[in-house]
Amino acid sequence: MYPARFAYDVPGSVQEAVDLLGRYREEAKVLAGGQSLIPLMKFRLAKPARLVDINRIPGLNVLEEESGVLRIGALVRHRDVERSAFLRDRYPLLASAAPQIADPLVRNLGTVVGSVCHADPQGDWGSVMLALDAEVVAQSTRGERRIPVSRFFAGPLTTVLEPDELVTELRVPQPLARPFGTYLKLERKVGDYATVGVAVHLELEDGVVRRAGIGLTSVGPTNLKAQDAEAVLIGKALDDDVILEAARRAASAADPTSDVRGSAQYKREVVRVFVTRALRQARAARAA
Amino acid sequence: MERTITVTVNGKTHTASVEPRLLLVHFLREVLNLTGTHIGCDTTSCGACTVLLDGVPIKSCTFFAVQADGRRITTVEGLARDGELHPIQQGFKEEHGLQCGFCTPGMMLVAKALLDENPNPTEEEIRWAISGNLCRCTGYQNIVKSIQWAARRMREAPAAGR
Amino acid sequence: MATKIEELGGVGVCLHRKEDERFIRGKGQYLDDIKLPGMLHMEILRSPYAHAWIRSIDVSKAKALPGVVAVITGQDLAAHNLAWMPTMSGDTQAVLATDKVRFQGQEVAAVIAETPYIAKDALELIEVDYEPLPAVVDPKKALEPGAPLIRDDKPGQTTNHIYHWEVGDREATERAFREADRVVALETHYQRCHPAPLECCGCIADVNPATGKATIYMTTQAPHAVRTVFAMVTGYPEHQIRIISPDIGGGFGNKVPVYPGYVVATAASLLLGRPVKWVEDRTGNLISTGYARDFHMRGELALKGDRIIGLRVKVLGDHGAFYADAQPSKFKIGLFHICTGSYDIPAAFVEADGAYTNKAPGGVAYRCSFRVTEASFLIERLVQTAAYELGMDPAEFRRRNFVRKDQFPYRSALGWVYDSGDYHRALDLALEKLDYARWRREQEEARKQGRLIGIGIASFTEIVGAGPSHTFDILGLKMFDSAELRVHPTGKAVLKLGTRTQGQGHETTYAQIIASELGIPARDVEVQEGDTDHTPYGLGTYASRSTPTSGAAAAVVARRVREKARKIAAHLLEVSEDDLEWEPGRFYVRGAPEKGKTIQEVALAAYTNFPQGLEPGLEDVCYYDPPNLTFPFGTYAVVVEVDRGTGQWKPLRVVAVDDCGVRINPMIVEGQIMGGLCEGFGIAAMQQITFDEQGNCIGSNFMDYLLPTAWETPRFELYETITPSPHHPLGAKGVGESATVGSPAAYVNAVIDAMAHAGVRNIDMPLTPDKVRAALEEVGLAE
């Protein structure tokens, strides 16, 4: 309940922030929503010597389309995504996932970027970003680096970020046409981590899949991209056998552990069930 | 190591010198002596510590006091005005929305934020809005009824629920 | 047009609660809200190991931290004979570990500092050298030869076996099983769960060095009993101990035991001459305080045709490292032997064994009514199973076997005399309100479409109001309770009781009793509980006992006061007592009703114009020794739909019929029932504390120990029947725990019912999605 002591800085610009991170590196942690970091600090599982609070930096709450991408700034809260009407149409996967993050109170403070940087394999946004082929934009005193999310996660709670880097935004490619997207999350209650989460993003043209993204939550050491499942969908219509095969491949791609939420086999079954349901939903939506 | 912060709580501005690690809930309870905000867990799970930050409900146990510098906080003590109960408070009494009372401040503040934005919520919307607040006594049904009572009252007499 | 009783706020009125006024303003006075001048803060260091020798503890660095005032270890306490304390079950429990730690989370040392932040900093500086030992977390394994010995501190304890206990007629039961034409068995583990009230436990110990008076603010449901236990354990004079139980944010049995933190804080205050506050965090609460259940049960029904002719039960209780549950001393497993339930079973036999394991102590808690949750669950699950085996409708099977209304008072084969009941009526009402026949048709239709719907019933009989002195005591203290009523000259009154509310609405309901009996409006009656210096002795509030004991005492004391009031009224009206009639709030002359005196006028006269020879004042006290327990009952009916792909299930309807006799405040009664139905749902669906092989606790925080939110919790439809208790002065029974006792089986029966047609008979609680899907896979129903 009582965090250890730390020094505290409130930079007023991205430049100030990266200067601080450049100077203090591993000793410093970025504080945005704090809804993952502060709980760890209260258990003293995290004891950063310094917190760099980026909440006062203007411009980091950008949430808009620009030059072919949707920009999600570092201070965009889960709640902002949940309430955005235009995202519901253009980015239905984002709209579907947002209300399922944690609980309403945590969503008021927690940030999308923060969640992705936290890199919890049980975190939902990572799978969503994998399904959307998003890109991480990281700033440091050395300049800007763009990292595809598919190469961002290195292991549980570990990313490829350098200690002096600050992620300022995520960039999601604009869909070609009106996409289908859904996030199916098996949680034992509101606020629980996913037992299994499946993010599906599809772009169809005349009933044929042009782009497919499938991200998996809580079934591996990181969020996983079910590439083989995605591949089998490209160029095909959503027939029963195509759906079956995609679901089967997604379940094989899962690498879950057995724990109190269920056996590894159970979790693979749920991946299969969820992918099947999502693809059937996409087919029904297209028919409607 | 201490920082000076200025926080407006229930309309009153306070200046204090605090350690950065001091959680907002402890600042409210121990420094300002506003003990209506409660602590029920240590994993940001229960919502007993809910306060409004610039009108938005947050868990004050997962927020540092220093982050509240220059911000406006509303606690349960700020619901009544000049001794007159807010319709939400009245609703909880009318509809037996509390038993031990420990979760009640958090529930009422979430209800205020909800009704300020959505004056006529469905039961589903109410249950969804309070899904970050645990109650062990009531089974939630009367909490829902309390909020519905308040919503009706506030629609009838909008001045009552500012 | 309001009746007189409605105006007064008497029994039966849905009076708004008086206590709400402070809570809705955020002005409750919970333990952690209290601040005393000079107060220090205590934090406890807990063992990371489930079983380990303590080779050494070095507190020097912790002591040296600025702001730290003291660091206390088991050795320090041992010097004052305080390292161990008695439990409420006649065992001993470590206050701070000396030789070994015996469960993960066990208290090892305490830091007292100027702030809790500093205290927590200091905890990190304490160096403990542990030598880990093999842990045993399975009570069956604990009883195997060669299992690690946990209680080597107890002379003569050579195994992990605690007790063997039997009740019933073994011979008659064996005979019944020989005569049976079918035996139905069920083996089930009622999982370890935890009451988890939203407010954690804590205390402020303030031993005044000048006066010697020890004032201890404590989250306790039983302040008087705790005071006496403190006095007996420490030798501190009882009149110098004052326990104050402030507003409590939920108890549910979690706040009955005496926890090590209370003892250490008191010792620290005595040592330091300053108040010491200890408030545990949620992890401490879940990992070390009184958990609930953890009962391994095997039940068998002997059937002849569709009649149950015998019940045989074998229980293994997992008690953790210390046998510390609070229950009436005669019964090792509480009131479990109510397990014949609502059924007329001629022969029954229960045998139980208790085992130590490397887990926290406890077992009797969480609205269990002294193990009635376990008993009720077992019989209702057995009865459901029997119905399936017989191919009978589960409702009809229950009807055929219920105790009939004309059989009350009913003596069960295990020795209880049920006071009153009408089980058929409650069941019929529940099924009518549910529209049972329609849902059976829906179930059929759904099955054809590949959907799984289930209907579950539980018809429970509760046993509350502990209890009559011939049978009930805790640590020798008989389980009566009390009410002291004093009427002031201006007609207002104060009522003090030995019970202690934690949200049940006592400040309102007890006042309603006085309103009905004495005609003083409920709003004019102040109810006081919780301060041992100012209230009459009682055993506290748990096991739904308040209405049956102190509620009765309140009625009796009001009647006594009314009898004295009659004398004064007669004096004022210059008639004889026999010429007076009573209506709520007023005596009047028979035949001349306009000549009367209100109770307020009588009250004033008690101080200003009382008859010669009569003692002045208007007050009395009643210590009520109940002649029997009371037996609330009911039927819960639940409809669920099960997801064949994920194994998730959700309730579609929850219908509850409760009979708790006369309802003093129906609104409060319904609140209690809904709370219990929610707890039952949580227990059935998601709540459990488990341990891995090393004894690591999984479930020591709210990320792992899951409590339902408003989103998962279903809507409840409440109905009632009213069968008064023949022996209670108001005809009331207790109700606080009925729904927690009765509803888990209803939810479980519903889920099983969705799959019973394919042969599924049991899934142990909690029915988490993975377990449900596993059951579906086994019978080929999984998606």
Short mmCIF file of N, CA, C and O in Angstrom, two decimals, chain C residues 393-445:
data_model
loop_
_atom_site.label_atom_id
_atom_site.label_comp_id
_atom_site.label_asym_id
_atom_site.label_seq_id
_atom_site.Cartn_x
_atom_site.Cartn_y
_atom_site.Cartn_z
N ASP C 393 -38.43 -35.54 -11.26
CA ASP C 393 -38.31 -34.09 -11.23
C ASP C 393 -37.74 -33.68 -9.86
O ASP C 393 -38.26 -34.09 -8.82
N PRO C 394 -36.68 -32.85 -9.86
CA PRO C 394 -36.06 -32.49 -8.58
C PRO C 394 -37.01 -31.78 -7.61
O PRO C 394 -36.84 -31.90 -6.40
N ALA C 395 -37.99 -31.07 -8.13
CA ALA C 395 -38.94 -30.42 -7.23
C ALA C 395 -39.85 -31.45 -6.58
O ALA C 395 -40.11 -31.42 -5.38
N GLU C 396 -40.30 -32.40 -7.37
CA GLU C 396 -41.21 -33.42 -6.86
C GLU C 396 -40.51 -34.31 -5.83
O GLU C 396 -41.08 -34.66 -4.80
N PHE C 397 -39.26 -34.64 -6.11
CA PHE C 397 -38.51 -35.46 -5.16
C PHE C 397 -38.41 -34.76 -3.82
O PHE C 397 -38.54 -35.37 -2.76
N ARG C 398 -38.19 -33.44 -3.89
CA ARG C 398 -38.13 -32.68 -2.64
C ARG C 398 -39.48 -32.74 -1.94
O ARG C 398 -39.55 -32.99 -0.73
N ARG C 399 -40.53 -32.51 -2.66
CA ARG C 399 -41.86 -32.51 -2.02
C ARG C 399 -42.12 -33.82 -1.29
O ARG C 399 -42.67 -33.83 -0.19
N ARG C 400 -41.75 -34.92 -1.92
CA ARG C 400 -42.05 -36.23 -1.32
C ARG C 400 -41.29 -36.43 -0.02
O ARG C 400 -41.70 -37.20 0.83
N ASN C 401 -40.18 -35.72 0.14
CA ASN C 401 -39.32 -35.96 1.29
C ASN C 401 -39.28 -34.84 2.32
O ASN C 401 -38.67 -35.00 3.37
N PHE C 402 -39.89 -33.71 2.03
CA PHE C 402 -39.91 -32.60 2.98
C PHE C 402 -40.51 -33.01 4.31
O PHE C 402 -41.43 -33.83 4.37
N VAL C 403 -40.05 -32.39 5.37
CA VAL C 403 -40.78 -32.40 6.64
C VAL C 403 -42.11 -31.69 6.36
O VAL C 403 -42.14 -30.64 5.74
N ARG C 404 -43.19 -32.30 6.82
CA ARG C 404 -44.49 -31.70 6.54
C ARG C 404 -44.84 -30.65 7.58
O ARG C 404 -44.37 -30.72 8.73
N LYS C 405 -45.70 -29.74 7.23
CA LYS C 405 -46.07 -28.66 8.13
C LYS C 405 -46.61 -29.19 9.45
O LYS C 405 -46.33 -28.65 10.53
N ASP C 406 -47.37 -30.29 9.39
CA ASP C 406 -47.97 -30.80 10.63
C ASP C 406 -46.96 -31.53 11.52
O ASP C 406 -47.30 -31.95 12.62
N GLN C 407 -45.74 -31.68 11.04
CA GLN C 407 -44.74 -32.38 11.85
C GLN C 407 -43.96 -31.46 12.79
O GLN C 407 -43.14 -31.92 13.56
N PHE C 408 -44.22 -30.13 12.70
CA PHE C 408 -43.48 -29.20 13.54
C PHE C 408 -44.14 -29.08 14.91
O PHE C 408 -45.36 -29.12 15.01
N PRO C 409 -43.38 -28.84 16.01
CA PRO C 409 -41.92 -28.83 16.06
C PRO C 409 -41.35 -30.22 15.71
O PRO C 409 -41.85 -31.22 16.20
N TYR C 410 -40.32 -30.21 14.88
CA TYR C 410 -39.83 -31.45 14.30
C TYR C 410 -38.46 -31.79 14.89
O TYR C 410 -37.55 -30.99 14.87
N ARG C 411 -38.33 -32.99 15.40
CA ARG C 411 -37.03 -33.41 15.94
C ARG C 411 -36.30 -34.19 14.86
O ARG C 411 -36.76 -35.21 14.39
N SER C 412 -35.13 -33.68 14.46
CA SER C 412 -34.40 -34.34 13.38
C SER C 412 -33.61 -35.53 13.93
O SER C 412 -33.37 -35.63 15.14
N ALA C 413 -33.20 -36.39 13.04
CA ALA C 413 -32.44 -37.58 13.44
C ALA C 413 -31.10 -37.21 14.06
O ALA C 413 -30.46 -38.03 14.70
N LEU C 414 -30.66 -35.96 13.86
CA LEU C 414 -29.39 -35.54 14.44
C LEU C 414 -29.60 -34.63 15.64
O LEU C 414 -28.65 -33.99 16.10
N GLY C 415 -30.81 -34.59 16.15
CA GLY C 415 -31.04 -34.00 17.47
C GLY C 415 -31.59 -32.59 17.53
O GLY C 415 -31.78 -32.05 18.60
N TRP C 416 -31.83 -31.95 16.38
CA TRP C 416 -32.35 -30.58 16.45
C TRP C 416 -33.87 -30.60 16.48
O TRP C 416 -34.50 -31.44 15.86
N VAL C 417 -34.44 -29.63 17.20
CA VAL C 417 -35.89 -29.48 17.21
C VAL C 417 -36.22 -28.22 16.39
O VAL C 417 -36.06 -27.09 16.87
N TYR C 418 -36.67 -28.45 15.17
CA TYR C 418 -37.00 -27.31 14.30
C TYR C 418 -38.27 -26.66 14.83
O TYR C 418 -39.27 -27.35 15.05
N ASP C 419 -38.25 -25.34 15.00
CA ASP C 419 -39.41 -24.71 15.66
C ASP C 419 -40.66 -24.64 14.77
O ASP C 419 -41.75 -24.99 15.22
N SER C 420 -40.51 -24.18 13.56
CA SER C 420 -41.69 -24.09 12.68
C SER C 420 -41.24 -24.06 11.24
O SER C 420 -40.12 -23.66 10.94
N GLY C 421 -42.13 -24.45 10.35
CA GLY C 421 -41.77 -24.42 8.94
C GLY C 421 -42.93 -24.83 8.06
O GLY C 421 -43.87 -25.47 8.53
N ASP C 422 -42.84 -24.45 6.81
CA ASP C 422 -43.83 -24.89 5.81
C ASP C 422 -43.09 -24.95 4.48
O ASP C 422 -43.16 -24.02 3.66
N TYR C 423 -42.34 -26.03 4.32
CA TYR C 423 -41.42 -26.11 3.18
C TYR C 423 -42.15 -26.24 1.85
O TYR C 423 -41.73 -25.69 0.84
N HIS C 424 -43.26 -26.97 1.87
CA HIS C 424 -44.00 -27.16 0.61
C HIS C 424 -44.47 -25.83 0.06
O HIS C 424 -44.40 -25.56 -1.14
N ARG C 425 -44.95 -25.00 0.97
CA ARG C 425 -45.48 -23.70 0.53
C ARG C 425 -44.38 -22.84 -0.10
O ARG C 425 -44.59 -22.20 -1.14
N ALA C 426 -43.21 -22.82 0.52
CA ALA C 426 -42.11 -22.00 -0.01
C ALA C 426 -41.69 -22.51 -1.39
O ALA C 426 -41.46 -21.73 -2.32
N LEU C 427 -41.59 -23.82 -1.52
CA LEU C 427 -41.20 -24.40 -2.80
C LEU C 427 -42.24 -24.09 -3.86
O LEU C 427 -41.90 -23.64 -4.97
N ASP C 428 -43.49 -24.29 -3.53
CA ASP C 428 -44.55 -24.05 -4.51
C ASP C 428 -44.57 -22.59 -4.95
O ASP C 428 -44.74 -22.28 -6.14
N LEU C 429 -44.39 -21.70 -3.99
CA LEU C 429 -44.39 -20.27 -4.34
C LEU C 429 -43.22 -19.94 -5.26
O LEU C 429 -43.37 -19.21 -6.25
N ALA C 430 -42.05 -20.47 -4.94
CA ALA C 430 -40.87 -20.19 -5.77
C ALA C 430 -41.09 -20.67 -7.20
O ALA C 430 -40.78 -19.96 -8.16
N LEU C 431 -41.61 -21.87 -7.33
CA LEU C 431 -41.79 -22.43 -8.67
C LEU C 431 -42.89 -21.71 -9.44
O LEU C 431 -42.84 -21.59 -10.67
N GLU C 432 -43.90 -21.25 -8.70
CA GLU C 432 -44.97 -20.50 -9.34
C GLU C 432 -44.43 -19.19 -9.89
O GLU C 432 -44.66 -18.83 -11.03
N LYS C 433 -43.66 -18.49 -9.05
CA LYS C 433 -43.12 -17.19 -9.48
C LYS C 433 -42.10 -17.35 -10.60
O LYS C 433 -41.92 -16.48 -11.43
N LEU C 434 -41.41 -18.47 -10.60
CA LEU C 434 -40.43 -18.73 -11.65
C LEU C 434 -41.13 -19.09 -12.96
O LEU C 434 -40.61 -18.83 -14.03
N ASP C 435 -42.33 -19.68 -12.82
CA ASP C 435 -43.02 -20.29 -13.96
C ASP C 435 -42.22 -21.50 -14.42
O ASP C 435 -41.75 -21.61 -15.56
N TYR C 436 -42.07 -22.39 -13.46
CA TYR C 436 -41.24 -23.57 -13.60
C TYR C 436 -41.59 -24.40 -14.84
O TYR C 436 -40.71 -24.79 -15.60
N ALA C 437 -42.86 -24.63 -15.02
CA ALA C 437 -43.28 -25.48 -16.14
C ALA C 437 -42.85 -24.87 -17.47
O ALA C 437 -42.38 -25.56 -18.37
N ARG C 438 -43.00 -23.59 -17.57
CA ARG C 438 -42.59 -22.90 -18.80
C ARG C 438 -41.10 -23.04 -19.04
O ARG C 438 -40.66 -23.28 -20.17
N TRP C 439 -40.30 -22.89 -17.96
CA TRP C 439 -38.86 -23.00 -18.15
C TRP C 439 -38.44 -24.41 -18.48
O TRP C 439 -37.47 -24.65 -19.20
N ARG C 440 -39.16 -25.42 -17.98
CA ARG C 440 -38.84 -26.81 -18.38
C ARG C 440 -39.08 -26.97 -19.88
O ARG C 440 -38.34 -27.66 -20.57
N ARG C 441 -40.14 -26.31 -20.38
CA ARG C 441 -40.41 -26.38 -21.83
C ARG C 441 -39.31 -25.65 -22.60
O ARG C 441 -38.83 -26.12 -23.63
N GLU C 442 -38.92 -24.47 -22.10
CA GLU C 442 -37.83 -23.69 -22.72
C GLU C 442 -36.56 -24.53 -22.78
O GLU C 442 -35.82 -24.49 -23.76
N GLN C 443 -36.32 -25.25 -21.69
CA GLN C 443 -35.11 -26.08 -21.63
C GLN C 443 -35.12 -27.10 -22.76
O GLN C 443 -34.11 -27.31 -23.45
N GLU C 444 -36.28 -27.74 -22.95
CA GLU C 444 -36.43 -28.73 -24.02
C GLU C 444 -36.19 -28.11 -25.39
O GLU C 444 -35.43 -28.65 -26.21
N GLU C 445 -36.85 -26.98 -25.62
CA GLU C 445 -36.71 -26.30 -26.90
C GLU C 445 -35.27 -25.90 -27.16
O GLU C 445 -34.74 -26.07 -28.26
#
